[in-house]
PDB file of C-alpha atoms in Angstrom:
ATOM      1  CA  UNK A   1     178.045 189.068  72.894  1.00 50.00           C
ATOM      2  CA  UNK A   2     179.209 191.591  70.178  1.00 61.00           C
ATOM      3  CA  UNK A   3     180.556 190.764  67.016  1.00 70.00           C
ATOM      4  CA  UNK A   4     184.038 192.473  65.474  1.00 76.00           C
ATOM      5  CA  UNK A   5     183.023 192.421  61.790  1.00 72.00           C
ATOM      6  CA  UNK A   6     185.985 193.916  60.892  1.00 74.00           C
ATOM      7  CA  UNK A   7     188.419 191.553  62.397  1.00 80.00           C
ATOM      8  CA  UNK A   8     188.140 190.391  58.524  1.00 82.00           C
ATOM      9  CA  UNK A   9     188.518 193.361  56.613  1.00 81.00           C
ATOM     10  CA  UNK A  10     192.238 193.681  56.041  1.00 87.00           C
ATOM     11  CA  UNK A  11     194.742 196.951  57.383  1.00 89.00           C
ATOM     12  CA  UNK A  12     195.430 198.725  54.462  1.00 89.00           C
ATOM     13  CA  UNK A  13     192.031 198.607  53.704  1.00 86.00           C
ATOM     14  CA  UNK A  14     190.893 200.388  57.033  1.00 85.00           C
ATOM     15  CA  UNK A  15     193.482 203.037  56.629  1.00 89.00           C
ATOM     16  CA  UNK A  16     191.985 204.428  53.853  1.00 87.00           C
ATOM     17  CA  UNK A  17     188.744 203.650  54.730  1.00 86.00           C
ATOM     18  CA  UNK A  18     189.605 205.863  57.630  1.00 86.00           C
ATOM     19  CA  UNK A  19     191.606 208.193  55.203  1.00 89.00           C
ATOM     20  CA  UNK A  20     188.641 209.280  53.170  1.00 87.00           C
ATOM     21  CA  UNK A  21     186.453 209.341  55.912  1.00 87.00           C
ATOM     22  CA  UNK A  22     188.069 212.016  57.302  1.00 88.00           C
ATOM     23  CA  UNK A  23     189.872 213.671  54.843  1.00 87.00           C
ATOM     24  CA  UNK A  24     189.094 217.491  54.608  1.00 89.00           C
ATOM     25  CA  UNK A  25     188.672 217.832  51.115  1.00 88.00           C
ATOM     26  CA  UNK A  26     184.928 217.594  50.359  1.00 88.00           C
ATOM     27  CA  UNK A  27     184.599 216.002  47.354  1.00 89.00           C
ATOM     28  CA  UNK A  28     186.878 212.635  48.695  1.00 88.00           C
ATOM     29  CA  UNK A  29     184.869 213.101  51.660  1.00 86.00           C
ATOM     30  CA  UNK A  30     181.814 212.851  49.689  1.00 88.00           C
ATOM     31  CA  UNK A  31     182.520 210.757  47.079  1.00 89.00           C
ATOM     32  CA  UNK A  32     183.935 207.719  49.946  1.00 87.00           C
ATOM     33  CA  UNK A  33     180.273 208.574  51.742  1.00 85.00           C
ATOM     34  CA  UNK A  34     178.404 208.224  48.677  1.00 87.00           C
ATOM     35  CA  UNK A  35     179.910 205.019  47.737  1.00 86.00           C
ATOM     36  CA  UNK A  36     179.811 203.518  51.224  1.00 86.00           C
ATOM     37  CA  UNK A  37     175.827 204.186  50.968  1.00 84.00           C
ATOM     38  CA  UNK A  38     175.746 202.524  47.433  1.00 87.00           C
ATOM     39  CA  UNK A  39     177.884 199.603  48.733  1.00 85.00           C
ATOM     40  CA  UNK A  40     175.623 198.715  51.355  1.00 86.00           C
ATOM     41  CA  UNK A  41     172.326 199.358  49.696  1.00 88.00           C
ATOM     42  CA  UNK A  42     173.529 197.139  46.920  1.00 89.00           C
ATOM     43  CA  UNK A  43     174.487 194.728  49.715  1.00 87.00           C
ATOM     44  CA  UNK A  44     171.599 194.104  50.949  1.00 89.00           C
ATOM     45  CA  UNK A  45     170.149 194.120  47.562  1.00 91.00           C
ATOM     46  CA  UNK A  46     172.442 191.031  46.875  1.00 90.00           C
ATOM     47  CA  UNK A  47     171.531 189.796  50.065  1.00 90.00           C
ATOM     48  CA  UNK A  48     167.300 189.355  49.911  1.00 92.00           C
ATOM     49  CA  UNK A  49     167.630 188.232  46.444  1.00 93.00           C
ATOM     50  CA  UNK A  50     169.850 185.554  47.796  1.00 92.00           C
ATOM     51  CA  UNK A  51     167.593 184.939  50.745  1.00 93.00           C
ATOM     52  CA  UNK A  52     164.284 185.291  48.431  1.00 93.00           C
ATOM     53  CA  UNK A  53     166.186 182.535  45.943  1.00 93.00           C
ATOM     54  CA  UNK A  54     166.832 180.397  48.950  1.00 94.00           C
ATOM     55  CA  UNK A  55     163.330 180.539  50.181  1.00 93.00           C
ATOM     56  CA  UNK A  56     161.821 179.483  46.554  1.00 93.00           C
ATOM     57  CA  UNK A  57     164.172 177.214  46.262  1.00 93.00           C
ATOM     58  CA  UNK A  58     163.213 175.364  49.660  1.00 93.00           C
ATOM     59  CA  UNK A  59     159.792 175.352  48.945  1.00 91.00           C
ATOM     60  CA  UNK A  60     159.563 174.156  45.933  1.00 91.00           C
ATOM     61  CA  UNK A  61     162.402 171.310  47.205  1.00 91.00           C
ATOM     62  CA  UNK A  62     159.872 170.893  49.835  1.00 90.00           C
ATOM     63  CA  UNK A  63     156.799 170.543  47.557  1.00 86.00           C
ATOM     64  CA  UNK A  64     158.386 168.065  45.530  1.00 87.00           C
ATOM     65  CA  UNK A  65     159.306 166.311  48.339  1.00 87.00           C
ATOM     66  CA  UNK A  66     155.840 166.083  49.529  1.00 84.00           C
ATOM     67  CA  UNK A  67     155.203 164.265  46.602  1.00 83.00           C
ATOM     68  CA  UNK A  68     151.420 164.107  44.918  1.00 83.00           C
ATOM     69  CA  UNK A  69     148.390 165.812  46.722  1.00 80.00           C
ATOM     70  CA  UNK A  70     146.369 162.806  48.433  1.00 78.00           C
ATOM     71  CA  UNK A  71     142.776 162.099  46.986  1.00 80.00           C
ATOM     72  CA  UNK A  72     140.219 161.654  49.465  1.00 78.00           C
ATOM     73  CA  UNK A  73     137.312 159.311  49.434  1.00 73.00           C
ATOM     74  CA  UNK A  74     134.323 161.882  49.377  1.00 73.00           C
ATOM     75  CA  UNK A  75     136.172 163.778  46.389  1.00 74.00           C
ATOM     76  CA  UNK A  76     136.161 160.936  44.505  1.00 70.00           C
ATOM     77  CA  UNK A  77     132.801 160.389  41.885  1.00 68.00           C
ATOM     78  CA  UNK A  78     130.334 157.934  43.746  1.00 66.00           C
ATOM     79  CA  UNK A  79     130.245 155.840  40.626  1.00 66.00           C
ATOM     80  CA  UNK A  80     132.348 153.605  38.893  1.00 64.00           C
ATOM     81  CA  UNK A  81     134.117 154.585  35.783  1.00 63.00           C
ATOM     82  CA  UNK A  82     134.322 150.912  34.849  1.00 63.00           C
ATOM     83  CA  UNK A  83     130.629 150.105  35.251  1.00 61.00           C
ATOM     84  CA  UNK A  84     130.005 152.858  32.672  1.00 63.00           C
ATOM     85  CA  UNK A  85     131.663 151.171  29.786  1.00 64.00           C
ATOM     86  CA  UNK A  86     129.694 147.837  30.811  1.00 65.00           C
ATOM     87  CA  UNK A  87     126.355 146.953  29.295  1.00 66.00           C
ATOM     88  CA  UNK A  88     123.348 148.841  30.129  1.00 64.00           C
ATOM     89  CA  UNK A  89     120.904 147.543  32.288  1.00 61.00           C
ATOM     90  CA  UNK A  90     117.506 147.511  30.815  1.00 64.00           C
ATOM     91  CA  UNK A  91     115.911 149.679  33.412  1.00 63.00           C
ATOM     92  CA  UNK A  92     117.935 152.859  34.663  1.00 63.00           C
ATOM     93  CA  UNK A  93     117.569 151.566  38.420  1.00 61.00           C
ATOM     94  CA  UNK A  94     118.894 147.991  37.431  1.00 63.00           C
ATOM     95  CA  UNK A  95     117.703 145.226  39.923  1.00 65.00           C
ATOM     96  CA  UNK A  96     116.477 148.389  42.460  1.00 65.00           C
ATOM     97  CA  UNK A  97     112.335 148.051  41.940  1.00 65.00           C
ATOM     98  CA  UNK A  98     110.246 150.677  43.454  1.00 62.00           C
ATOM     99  CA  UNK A  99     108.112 150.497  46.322  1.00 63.00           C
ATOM    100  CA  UNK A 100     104.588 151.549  46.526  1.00 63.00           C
ATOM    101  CA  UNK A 101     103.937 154.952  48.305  1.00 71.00           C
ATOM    102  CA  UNK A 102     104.213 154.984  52.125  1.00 72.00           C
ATOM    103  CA  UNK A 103     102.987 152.063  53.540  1.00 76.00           C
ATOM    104  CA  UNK A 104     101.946 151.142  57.084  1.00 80.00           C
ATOM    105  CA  UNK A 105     103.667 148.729  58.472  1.00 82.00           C
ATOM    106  CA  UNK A 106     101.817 147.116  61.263  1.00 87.00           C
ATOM    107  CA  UNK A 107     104.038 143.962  62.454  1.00 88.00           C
ATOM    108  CA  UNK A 108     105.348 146.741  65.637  1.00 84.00           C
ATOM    109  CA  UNK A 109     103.550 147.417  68.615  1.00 88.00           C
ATOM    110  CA  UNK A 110     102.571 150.818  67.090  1.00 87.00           C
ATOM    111  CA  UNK A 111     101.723 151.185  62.911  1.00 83.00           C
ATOM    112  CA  UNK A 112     105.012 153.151  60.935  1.00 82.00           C
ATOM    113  CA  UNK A 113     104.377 155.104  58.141  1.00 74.00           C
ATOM    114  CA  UNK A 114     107.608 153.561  55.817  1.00 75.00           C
ATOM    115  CA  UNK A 115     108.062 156.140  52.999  1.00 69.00           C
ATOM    116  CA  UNK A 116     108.193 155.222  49.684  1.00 66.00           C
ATOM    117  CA  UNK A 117     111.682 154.503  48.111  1.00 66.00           C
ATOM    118  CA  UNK A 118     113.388 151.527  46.303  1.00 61.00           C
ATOM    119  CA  UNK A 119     113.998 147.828  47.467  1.00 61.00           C
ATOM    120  CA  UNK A 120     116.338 145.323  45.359  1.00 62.00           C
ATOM    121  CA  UNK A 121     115.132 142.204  43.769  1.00 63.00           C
ATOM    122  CA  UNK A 122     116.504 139.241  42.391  1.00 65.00           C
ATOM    123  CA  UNK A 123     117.992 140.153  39.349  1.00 65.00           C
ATOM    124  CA  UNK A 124     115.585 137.454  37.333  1.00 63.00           C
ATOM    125  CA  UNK A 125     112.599 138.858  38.276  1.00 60.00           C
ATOM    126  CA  UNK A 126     114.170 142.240  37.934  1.00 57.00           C
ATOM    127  CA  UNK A 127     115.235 141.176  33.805  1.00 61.00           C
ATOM    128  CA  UNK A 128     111.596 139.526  33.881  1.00 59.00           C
ATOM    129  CA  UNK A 129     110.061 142.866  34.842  1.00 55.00           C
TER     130      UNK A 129
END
């Protein structure tokens, strides 16, 4: 398929397109070269700032359409915000007691070795404590 890109350009134009080009008298010669090679260099000048516009313009369309970045669970704090402004519990663990060091526990067929951690109470013995 091939593509006649100056079915557009009009005649008169073309004749002295074709004029120039060929004239014998260097400096028209010359001068029609040296502006053909200006026109198209600022041509396609004009033409990637136009596509570079176009492209910035999509994308940023295209952001905005996207709308807000999503929040993910494990990005957000593990506490809550609102819990802070509460009152304070009167022990920094609240109703979580600790447990002795490891301990055996011996209700298994074999004895575990249950490491030492925290265990929740009722929260009256916990404000008793």
């Amino acid at each position: 398929m091939s593509v006649n890109y100056l079915a557009s350009v009009p005649e008169a134009v073309l004749v002295h397109a074709n004029t120039c080009a060929t004239s014998p008298v260097t400096e028209v010669n010359s001068a029609y070269l040296t502006g053909t090679v200006i026109g198209q260099a600022e041509g396609k000048q004009a033409l990637h700032e136009a596509l570079e516009a176009d492209a910035r313009h999509r994308a940023e369309s295209f952001a905005t359409a996207l709308g807000a970045a999503p929040t993910y669970p494990w990005e957000q704090p593990q506490w809550d915000r609102r819990r802070l402004h509460g009152p304070r519990p009167e022990t920094l663990t609240g109703t979580w007691v600790p447990k002795a060091n490891p301990e055996w526990d011996t209700t298994g067929p074999w004895p575990t070795l249950k490491p030492g951690t925290y265990y929740r109470v009722p929260e009256i013995i916990a404000q008793a404590a």
